[in-house]
Amino acid sequence: MSDTITAEGDSATKGKLTHRQILTVLSGLMLGMFLAALDQTIVSSAMKTIADQLHGQSLQAWATTAYLITATLTTPLYGKLSDLYGRKPMYLTAITLFLVGSFASGMATSMYELAAFRAFQGLGAGGLMSLALAIIADITSPRERSKYQGYFLAVFGVSSVLGPVVGGFFAGLSDFAAIEGWRWVFLVNVPIALAALVVVSKVLNLPHVRVNQKVDYLGAAALTVGLVPLLVVAEQGREGGWGSPASLAMYVIGLLGVAAFIWQERRMGDSALLPLRLFSRPVFRVASVVTVIQGIGMFGAMMSLPLHLQIVKGATPTDAGLQMLPLTLGIMIASLSSGRIISRTGRYKVFAVAGLGIMAAALFMLATIGVDTPMAVVMVIAFLIGLGLGASMQTLQLAATNDVPARDIGVATSSSTFFRQIGGTAGTAVFMSILFATVGDRIAAAVRSAMASPSYVAALAQHPEFAKQLSGGVDVNDTSFLSTLDPTLARPILEGFSSSMSTVFTVGGIVLTIGFALVWLLKEKPLSEKSAMEQRADEEASALALAH
């Protein structure tokens, strides 16, 4: 049987694919998902260098925010459009937009250009992850799906380590192949995207039945009005002030937009961008709420832990990426093993419960680490976070998609991705705000305590310039001076950062404990033995039988 899946033939007609065919399709999907996952980490590790080269340190946040806004907004839109027009054209569109945006970002000559090109790149990124999950739901039954979703989580884990390493490598090069090194942070996506286009074009030819529904453009517009100001204030509120007039205006506009979106979705019914009837399903509703909470904890931990490694432990971005390998190993072990067990037994709730419980416990453990904590201890805790994430993330997605009709698979998978992104954005904003709101006082308290030490006073006397800087307050936005500072003088600053990060991890543990409590409410609905394609084929056969 050919590896190319077509609408002809008994296998495709009945919606049943062989294991080899599924793996062939999976190869293209993993390339697309790797693009999206790698970009999230590779750019963050190189952004400081990029901003220096483009003379726009004060504008660097916009390059991140612009991408985040368009990627988040387009995620539910891709899900709905793929239900209407088919997965393949929408997935190819997403890859193409991402490819063009990556190339343009690599050619940017100013931070304003980079922000605009990153926004364009985000238009494609919104579909890369959610559509890959929708396609695997089309071709595999929920009972078998968890085995294949484990590969996606493995890609996610590998990219979280590889991104900082590759980003740090290119950012450190003056040039590569006669092109400035930092530009390859974006240009490296181009050959991967081209390979993904070729593979997906060749192997992804799944049957699709056109759904006669209107496109909910007003819902998309209302969602844009609701989310853009809220995402902007979440990303940049710390600098501008959470209670500033501009932030307050953002809150009001965002809430009005969200209210308008809910009203429009009620009005559109089945044609809605995010049909509200899905939330009448208890399993989908609980899984969605817990997914948001998991996103808060997950992204909070994955952003804060590298910061701890870089600031408190003195690691470079590249080193910090490599030190996150245990987390990746935990994700891969838990996702692949839980997927096989779910496939064999049909039981999945236990992995969602255990995963969130392990993640909550691991974050409370992180709250106890300090400046002198051995790296081995930190890496063990990172491994536990990976285990919890690998066990629970795919399980919540599985529970949500198993609870919806086959015609809503695209919407359901994109919704799960969308809710996780919203949670992650909120979590990152809140945790970073807690960190930088408390770190100044914590450093000041640590310095006052250190002043009782003769060795600290003597070291301070030998560095009058630092003593003068210290009297005006430490600039917590630039910690590069710590690598060259006398270890005796650096100690209280590191202790201040470590204390603030402990507060962050404690809050993260509390949030995940709430998720752990809620996930017990998840009803374990029996997993279907048929893929979405098979279910749709059965529905069509029943409709034809009734017509005759």
PDB file of N, CA and C in Angstrom, residues 20 41 49 57 71 108 139 144 203 314 317 321 331-332 368 393 395 422 445 499 505 546:
ATOM      1  N   ARG A  20       1.880   2.053   9.362  1.00  0.00           N
ATOM      2  CA  ARG A  20       2.922   2.666   8.525  1.00  0.00           C
ATOM      3  C   ARG A  20       2.425   3.967   7.911  1.00  0.00           C
ATOM      4  N   THR A  41      11.669  28.955  21.862  1.00  0.00           N
ATOM      5  CA  THR A  41      12.831  28.973  22.752  1.00  0.00           C
ATOM      6  C   THR A  41      14.088  29.529  22.099  1.00  0.00           C
ATOM      7  N   THR A  49      20.843  39.827  22.141  1.00  0.00           N
ATOM      8  CA  THR A  49      21.850  40.091  21.097  1.00  0.00           C
ATOM      9  C   THR A  49      21.199  40.722  19.875  1.00  0.00           C
ATOM     10  N   GLN A  57      16.924  47.914  22.190  1.00  0.00           N
ATOM     11  CA  GLN A  57      16.681  47.180  23.430  1.00  0.00           C
ATOM     12  C   GLN A  57      15.319  47.530  24.032  1.00  0.00           C
ATOM     13  N   ALA A  71      -0.146  34.562  16.882  1.00  0.00           N
ATOM     14  CA  ALA A  71      -0.163  33.101  17.036  1.00  0.00           C
ATOM     15  C   ALA A  71      -1.350  32.659  17.887  1.00  0.00           C
ATOM     16  N   ALA A 108      15.401  41.487   8.636  1.00  0.00           N
ATOM     17  CA  ALA A 108      14.984  42.752   9.256  1.00  0.00           C
ATOM     18  C   ALA A 108      16.172  43.682   9.485  1.00  0.00           C
ATOM     19  N   ILE A 139      -6.910  10.658  12.118  1.00  0.00           N
ATOM     20  CA  ILE A 139      -6.456   9.382  11.560  1.00  0.00           C
ATOM     21  C   ILE A 139      -6.229   8.290  12.610  1.00  0.00           C
ATOM     22  N   GLU A 144      -5.865   4.666  20.498  1.00  0.00           N
ATOM     23  CA  GLU A 144      -4.515   4.556  19.951  1.00  0.00           C
ATOM     24  C   GLU A 144      -3.775   5.889  19.925  1.00  0.00           C
ATOM     25  N   VAL A 203       2.335  13.407   1.473  1.00  0.00           N
ATOM     26  CA  VAL A 203       1.717  12.314   2.224  1.00  0.00           C
ATOM     27  C   VAL A 203       0.353  12.624   2.827  1.00  0.00           C
ATOM     28  N   GLY A 314      24.629  31.165  37.435  1.00  0.00           N
ATOM     29  CA  GLY A 314      25.620  31.752  36.529  1.00  0.00           C
ATOM     30  C   GLY A 314      25.767  31.047  35.200  1.00  0.00           C
ATOM     31  N   PRO A 317      22.856  31.115  28.497  1.00  0.00           N
ATOM     32  CA  PRO A 317      21.632  30.554  27.922  1.00  0.00           C
ATOM     33  C   PRO A 317      21.830  29.160  27.324  1.00  0.00           C
ATOM     34  N   GLY A 321      20.090  25.728  28.689  1.00  0.00           N
ATOM     35  CA  GLY A 321      19.339  24.828  27.817  1.00  0.00           C
ATOM     36  C   GLY A 321      19.755  23.383  28.014  1.00  0.00           C
ATOM     37  N   ILE A 331       9.711  14.357  30.206  1.00  0.00           N
ATOM     38  CA  ILE A 331       8.584  14.483  29.275  1.00  0.00           C
ATOM     39  C   ILE A 331       8.517  13.274  28.347  1.00  0.00           C
ATOM     40  N   MET A 332       9.671  12.909  27.786  1.00  0.00           N
ATOM     41  CA  MET A 332       9.699  11.814  26.815  1.00  0.00           C
ATOM     42  C   MET A 332       9.327  10.479  27.472  1.00  0.00           C
ATOM     43  N   THR A 368      12.238  25.417  47.580  1.00  0.00           N
ATOM     44  CA  THR A 368      13.183  25.213  48.689  1.00  0.00           C
ATOM     45  C   THR A 368      14.635  25.346  48.253  1.00  0.00           C
ATOM     46  N   MET A 393      -0.255  16.433  30.113  1.00  0.00           N
ATOM     47  CA  MET A 393      -0.564  17.340  29.005  1.00  0.00           C
ATOM     48  C   MET A 393      -1.330  16.639  27.881  1.00  0.00           C
ATOM     49  N   THR A 395      -2.858  13.813  28.088  1.00  0.00           N
ATOM     50  CA  THR A 395      -4.056  13.164  28.612  1.00  0.00           C
ATOM     51  C   THR A 395      -5.243  14.126  28.612  1.00  0.00           C
ATOM     52  N   ILE A 422      -3.206  30.737  26.461  1.00  0.00           N
ATOM     53  CA  ILE A 422      -3.731  31.803  27.307  1.00  0.00           C
ATOM     54  C   ILE A 422      -3.229  31.629  28.742  1.00  0.00           C
ATOM     55  N   ALA A 445      17.313  43.536  51.597  1.00  0.00           N
ATOM     56  CA  ALA A 445      17.348  42.855  52.897  1.00  0.00           C
ATOM     57  C   ALA A 445      18.599  41.987  53.023  1.00  0.00           C
ATOM     58  N   SER A 499      15.506  34.082  46.669  1.00  0.00           N
ATOM     59  CA  SER A 499      14.353  34.228  47.553  1.00  0.00           C
ATOM     60  C   SER A 499      13.100  34.598  46.769  1.00  0.00           C
ATOM     61  N   PHE A 505       7.931  30.105  42.626  1.00  0.00           N
ATOM     62  CA  PHE A 505       7.682  28.663  42.567  1.00  0.00           C
ATOM     63  C   PHE A 505       6.582  28.241  43.546  1.00  0.00           C
ATOM     64  N   LEU A 546     -30.416   6.199   5.327  1.00  0.00           N
ATOM     65  CA  LEU A 546     -31.689   6.837   5.644  1.00  0.00           C
ATOM     66  C   LEU A 546     -32.308   7.486   4.420  1.00  0.00           C
TER      67      LEU A 546
END
